[in-house]
Amino acid sequence: MTNHTPEIAILEPNTLTALGLRTILEELIPEGVIRTFPSFGGLIADTPDMYAHYFVSAQIYFEHTAFFIERRPKTIVLAAGEQPQLNGIPTLNICQSQDRLVKSIMELRRYGHASSHPSDVPAQDMEHELSPREIEVLVLVTRGLINKEIAEKLNISLTTVISHRKNITEKLGIKSVSGLAVYAVMHGYVEVDRI
């Protein structure tokens, strides 16, 4: 059984933007390795073709278009505001709320990046298999219900809800509600527009 760790490069000169995106991606892909580069030269000095995806500032993209066009399926341009796709390369609006940003990343993954490593999903599913009750709790968490509301809805005790949430967090390695929401969407437990 091969253990494939996705490696992602963020090319962004703005330190806050790079670190913020890195934090979100680390929650969404806990098994991934996320590296940030403030310049194109930093990426080239590394091993540029080892990355599964490149999140690239629009400025760096336009300065080095030829490099990224050759890596079109792996490239996502970071844009300030909504912009059309550039030569078939998707953009990510970095000027939106965290929840919207997470949803946008999920939509991009659905757009075509999920198929980059199709063998990863079954291995993760077997390793992180949730019980049917844990899936019910997960869905309700992603819909914004608090522990007490989940207990009432499922007719179980508050202690049991807390126990299920702890088990979910331990199995998945995801602590934030937004990260759990992304996991639920990726595995078909909820629709993106139901979150």
Coordinates of N, CA and C in Angstrom, one line a residue:
M1 N 0.8 -1.2 0.0 CA 0.0 0.0 0.0 C 0.9 1.2 0.0
T2 N 0.8 2.1 -1.1 CA 1.6 3.3 -1.1 C 0.9 4.4 -0.4
N3 N 1.8 5.1 0.3 CA 1.3 6.3 1.1 C 1.6 7.5 0.3
H4 N 0.7 8.1 -0.4 CA 1.0 9.3 -1.2 C 0.6 10.5 -0.4
T5 N 1.6 11.4 -0.2 CA 1.4 12.6 0.5 C 1.3 13.7 -0.6
P6 N 0.2 14.4 -0.7 CA 0.1 15.5 -1.7 C 0.9 16.7 -1.3
E7 N 1.7 17.2 -2.2 CA 2.5 18.4 -1.9 C 2.0 19.5 -2.7
I8 N 1.7 20.7 -2.1 CA 1.1 21.8 -2.7 C 2.0 23.0 -2.5
A9 N 2.2 23.8 -3.6 CA 3.0 25.0 -3.5 C 2.1 26.2 -3.6
I10 N 2.4 27.2 -2.7 CA 1.7 28.5 -2.7 C 2.7 29.5 -3.1
L11 N 2.5 30.2 -4.3 CA 3.4 31.2 -4.7 C 2.7 32.6 -4.6
E12 N 3.1 33.2 -3.5 CA 2.4 34.5 -3.2 C 3.3 35.4 -2.4
P13 N 3.6 36.6 -3.0 CA 4.5 37.5 -2.3 C 3.9 38.1 -1.0
N14 N 2.6 38.2 -0.9 CA 2.0 38.7 0.3 C 2.0 37.6 1.4
T15 N 2.8 37.9 2.5 CA 3.0 36.9 3.5 C 1.7 36.5 4.2
L16 N 0.8 37.5 4.5 CA -0.5 37.2 5.2 C -1.4 36.3 4.3
T17 N -1.4 36.6 3.1 CA -2.3 35.8 2.1 C -1.7 34.4 2.1
A18 N -0.4 34.3 1.9 CA 0.2 33.0 1.8 C 0.0 32.1 3.1
L19 N 0.2 32.7 4.2 CA 0.0 32.0 5.5 C -1.5 31.7 5.7
G20 N -2.4 32.6 5.4 CA -3.8 32.3 5.6 C -4.3 31.2 4.7
L21 N -3.9 31.2 3.4 CA -4.2 30.1 2.5 C -3.6 28.8 3.0
R22 N -2.4 28.8 3.4 CA -1.7 27.6 3.9 C -2.5 27.0 5.1
T23 N -2.9 27.9 6.0 CA -3.7 27.4 7.2 C -4.9 26.7 6.8
I24 N -5.7 27.3 5.8 CA -6.9 26.7 5.3 C -6.6 25.4 4.7
L25 N -5.6 25.3 3.8 CA -5.3 24.1 3.1 C -4.8 23.0 4.0
E26 N -4.1 23.4 5.1 CA -3.7 22.4 6.1 C -4.9 21.8 6.8
E27 N -5.9 22.5 7.0 CA -7.1 22.0 7.6 C -7.9 21.1 6.7
L28 N -7.9 21.5 5.4 CA -8.6 20.7 4.4 C -7.9 19.4 4.0
I29 N -6.6 19.5 4.0 CA -5.8 18.4 3.6 C -4.8 18.1 4.6
P30 N -5.2 17.5 5.8 CA -4.2 17.3 6.9 C -3.0 16.4 6.6
E31 N -3.2 15.6 5.6 CA -2.1 14.7 5.2 C -1.2 15.3 4.2
G32 N -1.5 16.5 3.7 CA -0.7 17.2 2.7 C 0.5 18.0 3.3
V33 N 1.4 18.3 2.4 CA 2.6 19.1 2.7 C 2.4 20.4 1.9
I34 N 2.2 21.5 2.6 CA 2.0 22.8 2.0 C 3.2 23.7 2.1
R35 N 3.8 24.1 1.0 CA 5.0 25.0 1.0 C 4.6 26.3 0.4
T36 N 5.2 27.4 1.0 CA 5.0 28.7 0.5 C 6.3 29.3 -0.1
F37 N 6.1 30.0 -1.2 CA 7.2 30.7 -1.8 C 6.8 32.1 -2.1
P38 N 7.7 33.1 -1.7 CA 7.3 34.5 -2.0 C 7.6 34.9 -3.4
S39 N 8.4 34.0 -4.1 CA 8.7 34.4 -5.5 C 8.8 33.1 -6.4
F40 N 8.8 33.3 -7.7 CA 8.9 32.2 -8.6 C 10.3 31.6 -8.5
G41 N 11.3 32.5 -8.3 CA 12.7 32.0 -8.1 C 12.8 31.0 -7.0
G42 N 12.1 31.2 -5.9 CA 12.1 30.3 -4.8 C 11.6 28.9 -5.2
L43 N 10.5 28.9 -6.0 CA 10.0 27.6 -6.4 C 11.0 26.9 -7.3
I44 N 11.5 27.6 -8.3 CA 12.5 27.0 -9.2 C 13.7 26.5 -8.5
A45 N 14.2 27.2 -7.4 CA 15.3 26.7 -6.6 C 15.0 25.4 -5.9
D46 N 13.7 25.2 -5.7 CA 13.2 23.9 -5.0 C 13.1 22.9 -6.1
T47 N 12.2 21.9 -6.0 CA 12.0 21.0 -7.1 C 10.6 21.3 -7.6
P48 N 10.5 22.1 -8.7 CA 9.2 22.7 -9.1 C 8.2 21.7 -9.6
D49 N 8.6 20.6 -10.2 CA 7.6 19.7 -10.8 C 7.1 18.6 -9.8
M50 N 7.5 18.6 -8.5 CA 7.1 17.6 -7.6 C 5.7 17.9 -7.0
Y51 N 5.2 19.1 -7.3 CA 3.9 19.5 -6.6 C 2.7 19.0 -7.3
A52 N 1.7 18.6 -6.5 CA 0.4 18.2 -7.1 C -0.4 19.4 -7.6
H53 N -0.2 20.6 -6.9 CA -1.0 21.8 -7.3 C -0.1 23.0 -7.0
Y54 N -0.4 24.1 -7.7 CA 0.2 25.4 -7.5 C -0.9 26.4 -7.3
F55 N -0.9 27.1 -6.2 CA -1.7 28.2 -5.9 C -0.8 29.4 -6.2
V56 N -1.1 30.2 -7.3 CA -0.2 31.2 -7.7 C -0.8 32.6 -7.8
S57 N -0.1 33.6 -7.2 CA -0.7 35.0 -7.3 C -0.8 35.4 -8.8
A58 N -1.7 36.2 -9.1 CA -1.9 36.6 -10.5 C -0.7 37.3 -11.0
Q59 N 0.0 38.1 -10.2 CA 1.2 38.8 -10.6 C 2.3 37.7 -11.1
I60 N 2.6 36.7 -10.2 CA 3.6 35.7 -10.6 C 3.1 34.9 -11.8
Y61 N 1.8 34.6 -11.9 CA 1.3 33.9 -13.0 C 1.6 34.6 -14.3
F62 N 1.2 35.9 -14.4 CA 1.4 36.7 -15.6 C 2.9 36.9 -15.9
E63 N 3.8 36.9 -15.0 CA 5.2 37.0 -15.2 C 5.8 35.7 -15.8
H64 N 5.2 34.6 -15.4 CA 5.7 33.3 -15.8 C 4.6 32.4 -16.4
T65 N 3.8 32.9 -17.3 CA 2.7 32.2 -17.9 C 3.1 30.9 -18.5
A66 N 4.2 30.9 -19.3 CA 4.6 29.7 -20.0 C 4.8 28.5 -19.1
F67 N 5.4 28.7 -17.9 CA 5.6 27.7 -17.0 C 4.3 27.1 -16.5
F68 N 3.3 28.0 -16.2 CA 2.1 27.5 -15.6 C 1.1 26.9 -16.7
I69 N 1.2 27.4 -17.9 CA 0.3 26.9 -19.0 C 0.7 25.4 -19.2
E70 N 2.0 25.1 -19.1 CA 2.4 23.7 -19.2 C 1.9 22.8 -18.1
R71 N 1.5 23.4 -17.0 CA 1.1 22.7 -15.8 C -0.4 23.1 -15.5
R72 N -1.1 23.3 -16.5 CA -2.5 23.8 -16.4 C -3.4 23.0 -15.5
P73 N -3.4 21.7 -15.5 CA -4.3 20.9 -14.6 C -4.0 21.1 -13.1
K74 N -2.7 21.6 -12.8 CA -2.3 21.7 -11.5 C -2.3 23.1 -10.9
T75 N -2.6 24.1 -11.8 CA -2.5 25.5 -11.5 C -3.8 26.2 -11.1
I76 N -3.8 27.0 -10.0 CA -5.0 27.8 -9.6 C -4.4 29.2 -9.4
V77 N -5.0 30.2 -10.1 CA -4.5 31.6 -9.9 C -5.3 32.3 -8.8
L78 N -4.5 32.9 -7.9 CA -5.1 33.7 -6.8 C -5.5 35.1 -7.3
A79 N -6.7 35.4 -7.2 CA -7.2 36.7 -7.7 C -7.9 37.5 -6.7
A80 N -7.8 38.8 -6.7 CA -8.5 39.7 -5.8 C -9.8 40.1 -6.5
G81 N -10.8 39.3 -6.2 CA -12.1 39.5 -6.8 C -12.4 38.5 -7.9
E82 N -13.7 38.4 -8.3 CA -14.1 37.4 -9.3 C -13.4 37.7 -10.7
Q83 N -12.8 36.7 -11.3 CA -12.2 36.9 -12.6 C -12.5 35.7 -13.4
P84 N -12.6 35.8 -14.7 CA -12.9 34.6 -15.6 C -11.6 33.7 -15.6
Q85 N -11.8 32.5 -16.0 CA -10.7 31.6 -16.1 C -9.7 32.1 -17.1
L86 N -8.4 31.9 -16.9 CA -7.3 32.4 -17.7 C -6.8 31.2 -18.5
N87 N -7.0 31.2 -19.8 CA -6.6 30.1 -20.7 C -6.9 28.7 -20.1
G88 N -8.1 28.6 -19.5 CA -8.6 27.4 -18.9 C -8.1 27.1 -17.5
I89 N -7.4 28.1 -17.0 CA -6.8 27.9 -15.6 C -7.8 28.6 -14.6
P90 N -8.3 27.8 -13.6 CA -9.3 28.4 -12.7 C -8.6 29.4 -11.8
T91 N -9.5 30.4 -11.3 CA -9.0 31.4 -10.4 C -9.7 31.2 -9.0
L92 N -9.1 31.7 -8.0 CA -9.7 31.6 -6.6 C -9.7 33.0 -6.1
N93 N -10.9 33.5 -5.8 CA -11.1 34.8 -5.2 C -10.6 34.8 -3.8
I94 N -9.5 35.5 -3.5 CA -9.0 35.5 -2.1 C -9.6 36.6 -1.2
C95 N -10.4 37.4 -1.8 CA -11.1 38.5 -1.1 C -12.5 38.1 -0.7
Q96 N -12.7 37.0 0.0 CA -14.0 36.5 0.5 C -13.9 35.9 1.8
S97 N -15.0 35.7 2.5 CA -15.0 35.2 3.8 C -14.4 33.8 3.8
Q98 N -13.9 33.4 5.0 CA -13.3 32.0 5.1 C -14.3 30.9 4.7
D99 N -15.5 31.0 5.1 CA -16.5 30.0 4.7 C -16.6 29.9 3.1
R100 N -16.7 31.1 2.5 CA -16.9 31.1 1.0 C -15.6 30.6 0.4
L101 N -14.4 31.0 1.0 CA -13.2 30.6 0.4 C -13.0 29.1 0.5
V102 N -13.4 28.5 1.6 CA -13.4 27.0 1.7 C -14.3 26.4 0.7
K103 N -15.5 26.9 0.5 CA -16.5 26.4 -0.5 C -15.9 26.5 -1.9
S104 N -15.2 27.7 -2.2 CA -14.6 27.9 -3.5 C -13.5 26.8 -3.7
I105 N -12.7 26.6 -2.7 CA -11.7 25.5 -2.9 C -12.3 24.2 -3.1
M106 N -13.4 23.9 -2.4 CA -14.1 22.6 -2.7 C -14.6 22.5 -4.1
E107 N -15.2 23.6 -4.6 CA -15.7 23.6 -5.9 C -14.6 23.4 -6.9
L108 N -13.4 24.1 -6.7 CA -12.3 23.9 -7.6 C -11.8 22.4 -7.6
R109 N -11.9 21.8 -6.4 CA -11.5 20.4 -6.3 C -12.4 19.5 -7.1
R110 N -13.7 19.8 -7.0 CA -14.7 19.1 -7.8 C -14.5 19.4 -9.3
Y111 N -14.1 20.6 -9.6 CA -13.9 21.0 -11.0 C -12.9 20.1 -11.7
G112 N -12.0 19.5 -11.0 CA -11.0 18.7 -11.8 C -9.8 18.2 -11.0
H113 N -9.6 18.8 -9.8 CA -8.4 18.4 -9.1 C -8.6 17.2 -8.2
A114 N -9.8 16.8 -8.0 CA -10.1 15.6 -7.2 C -9.6 14.4 -7.9
S115 N -9.7 14.4 -9.3 CA -9.3 13.3 -10.1 C -7.8 13.1 -10.2
S116 N -7.0 14.1 -9.7 CA -5.6 14.0 -9.9 C -5.0 12.8 -9.2
H117 N -5.6 12.4 -8.0 CA -5.1 11.2 -7.3 C -6.3 10.3 -6.9
P118 N -6.9 9.7 -7.9 CA -8.1 8.9 -7.6 C -7.9 7.8 -6.6
S119 N -6.7 7.3 -6.5 CA -6.4 6.2 -5.6 C -6.4 6.6 -4.1
D120 N -6.3 7.9 -3.9 CA -6.2 8.4 -2.5 C -7.5 8.2 -1.7
V121 N -8.6 8.4 -2.4 CA -9.9 8.4 -1.7 C -10.3 7.1 -1.0
P122 N -10.2 6.0 -1.8 CA -10.5 4.7 -1.1 C -9.7 4.4 0.1
A123 N -8.4 4.7 0.0 CA -7.5 4.4 1.1 C -7.9 5.3 2.3
Q124 N -8.2 6.5 2.1 CA -8.6 7.4 3.2 C -9.9 6.9 3.8
D125 N -10.8 6.5 2.9 CA -12.1 6.1 3.4 C -12.0 4.9 4.3
M126 N -11.1 3.9 4.0 CA -11.0 2.8 4.8 C -10.3 3.1 6.1
E127 N -9.3 4.0 6.0 CA -8.5 4.4 7.2 C -9.4 5.3 8.2
H128 N -10.3 6.1 7.6 CA -11.1 7.0 8.4 C -12.6 6.6 8.5
E129 N -12.9 5.4 8.4 CA -14.3 5.0 8.3 C -15.1 5.4 9.5
L130 N -16.1 6.2 9.3 CA -17.0 6.7 10.3 C -18.2 5.8 10.4
S131 N -18.7 5.7 11.7 CA -19.9 4.9 11.9 C -21.1 5.7 11.3
P132 N -22.2 5.0 11.1 CA -23.4 5.7 10.6 C -23.8 6.8 11.5
R133 N -23.7 6.6 12.8 CA -24.1 7.7 13.8 C -23.1 8.8 13.7
E134 N -21.9 8.5 13.6 CA -20.9 9.6 13.5 C -21.1 10.4 12.2
I135 N -21.5 9.8 11.1 CA -21.9 10.5 9.9 C -23.1 11.4 10.1
E136 N -24.1 10.9 10.9 CA -25.2 11.8 11.2 C -24.8 13.0 12.0
V137 N -23.9 12.8 13.0 CA -23.4 13.9 13.8 C -22.6 14.9 12.9
L138 N -21.8 14.3 12.1 CA -21.0 15.2 11.2 C -21.8 16.1 10.3
V139 N -22.9 15.5 9.7 CA -23.8 16.3 8.9 C -24.4 17.4 9.6
L140 N -24.9 17.1 10.8 CA -25.5 18.1 11.7 C -24.6 19.2 12.1
V141 N -23.3 18.8 12.4 CA -22.3 19.8 12.7 C -22.1 20.8 11.5
T142 N -22.0 20.2 10.3 CA -21.7 21.0 9.2 C -22.9 22.0 8.9
R143 N -24.1 21.6 9.4 CA -25.2 22.5 9.2 C -25.3 23.6 10.2
G144 N -24.4 23.6 11.2 CA -24.3 24.7 12.1 C -25.0 24.4 13.5
L145 N -25.4 23.1 13.7 CA -26.1 22.8 15.0 C -25.1 22.7 16.1
I146 N -25.5 23.1 17.3 CA -24.6 23.0 18.4 C -24.9 21.6 19.1
N147 N -24.0 21.2 20.0 CA -24.1 19.9 20.6 C -25.5 19.6 21.2
K148 N -26.1 20.6 21.9 CA -27.4 20.4 22.5 C -28.4 20.1 21.4
E149 N -28.4 20.9 20.3 CA -29.4 20.7 19.3 C -29.2 19.4 18.6
I150 N -28.0 18.9 18.4 CA -27.7 17.6 17.8 C -28.3 16.5 18.7
A151 N -28.0 16.6 20.0 CA -28.6 15.6 21.0 C -30.1 15.5 20.9
E152 N -30.8 16.7 20.8 CA -32.2 16.7 20.7 C -32.7 16.1 19.4
K153 N -32.0 16.5 18.3 CA -32.5 16.0 17.0 C -32.3 14.5 16.8
L154 N -31.2 14.0 17.4 CA -30.9 12.5 17.3 C -31.4 11.7 18.4
N155 N -32.0 12.4 19.4 CA -32.6 11.7 20.6 C -31.5 10.9 21.4
I156 N -30.3 11.6 21.5 CA -29.2 11.0 22.3 C -28.8 12.0 23.4
S157 N -27.9 11.5 24.3 CA -27.5 12.4 25.3 C -26.4 13.4 24.8
L158 N -26.3 14.5 25.5 CA -25.2 15.5 25.2 C -23.8 14.8 25.3
T159 N -23.6 14.0 26.3 CA -22.4 13.3 26.5 C -22.0 12.4 25.3
T160 N -23.1 11.8 24.7 CA -22.9 10.9 23.5 C -22.5 11.7 22.3
V161 N -23.1 12.9 22.2 CA -22.8 13.8 21.0 C -21.3 14.2 21.1
I162 N -20.9 14.6 22.3 CA -19.5 15.1 22.6 C -18.6 13.9 22.3
S163 N -18.9 12.7 22.7 CA -18.1 11.5 22.4 C -18.0 11.3 20.9
H164 N -19.1 11.4 20.2 CA -19.1 11.2 18.7 C -18.2 12.2 18.1
R165 N -18.3 13.5 18.5 CA -17.5 14.6 17.9 C -16.0 14.4 18.1
K166 N -15.7 13.9 19.3 CA -14.3 13.6 19.7 C -13.8 12.4 18.8
N167 N -14.6 11.4 18.6 CA -14.2 10.3 17.7 C -14.0 10.7 16.3
I168 N -14.9 11.6 15.8 CA -14.8 12.1 14.4 C -13.5 12.9 14.2
T169 N -13.2 13.8 15.2 CA -12.0 14.6 15.1 C -10.8 13.7 15.2
E170 N -10.8 12.7 16.0 CA -9.6 11.8 16.1 C -9.4 11.0 14.8
K171 N -10.5 10.4 14.3 CA -10.4 9.6 13.1 C -10.0 10.4 11.9
L172 N -10.5 11.6 11.7 CA -10.2 12.4 10.6 C -9.0 13.4 10.7
G173 N -8.7 13.7 12.0 CA -7.6 14.6 12.2 C -7.9 16.0 11.8
I174 N -9.2 16.3 11.8 CA -9.7 17.6 11.5 C -10.5 18.2 12.7
K175 N -10.1 19.4 13.1 CA -10.6 20.0 14.3 C -11.6 21.1 14.0
S176 N -11.5 21.8 12.9 CA -12.4 23.0 12.7 C -13.7 22.5 12.0
V177 N -14.7 23.3 12.2 CA -16.0 23.0 11.6 C -15.9 23.2 10.1
S178 N -15.2 24.2 9.6 CA -15.0 24.4 8.2 C -14.3 23.2 7.6
G179 N -13.3 22.7 8.3 CA -12.6 21.5 7.8 C -13.5 20.3 7.7
L180 N -14.3 20.1 8.7 CA -15.3 19.0 8.7 C -16.3 19.1 7.6
A181 N -16.7 20.4 7.4 CA -17.6 20.6 6.3 C -17.0 20.2 4.9
V182 N -15.8 20.6 4.7 CA -15.1 20.2 3.5 C -15.0 18.7 3.3
Y183 N -14.7 18.0 4.4 CA -14.6 16.5 4.4 C -16.0 16.0 4.0
A184 N -17.0 16.5 4.7 CA -18.4 16.0 4.4 C -18.8 16.2 3.0
V185 N -18.4 17.3 2.4 CA -18.7 17.6 1.0 C -18.0 16.6 0.1
M186 N -16.6 16.5 0.4 CA -15.8 15.7 -0.5 C -16.2 14.2 -0.5
H187 N -16.8 13.8 0.6 CA -17.3 12.4 0.7 C -18.8 12.2 0.4
G188 N -19.4 13.2 0.0 CA -20.8 13.1 -0.5 C -21.8 13.1 0.6
Y189 N -21.5 13.4 1.9 CA -22.4 13.4 3.0 C -23.3 14.6 2.9
V190 N -22.9 15.7 2.4 CA -23.7 16.9 2.3 C -23.4 17.6 0.9
E191 N -24.3 18.4 0.4 CA -24.1 19.2 -0.8 C -23.5 20.5 -0.4
V192 N -22.6 21.1 -1.2 CA -22.0 22.3 -0.9 C -23.0 23.4 -0.6
D193 N -24.1 23.5 -1.3 CA -25.1 24.6 -1.1 C -25.9 24.3 0.1
R194 N -25.8 23.2 0.8 CA -26.6 22.9 2.1 C -25.8 23.3 3.3
I195 N -24.6 23.8 3.2 CA -23.7 24.1 4.3 C -24.1 25.6 4.7

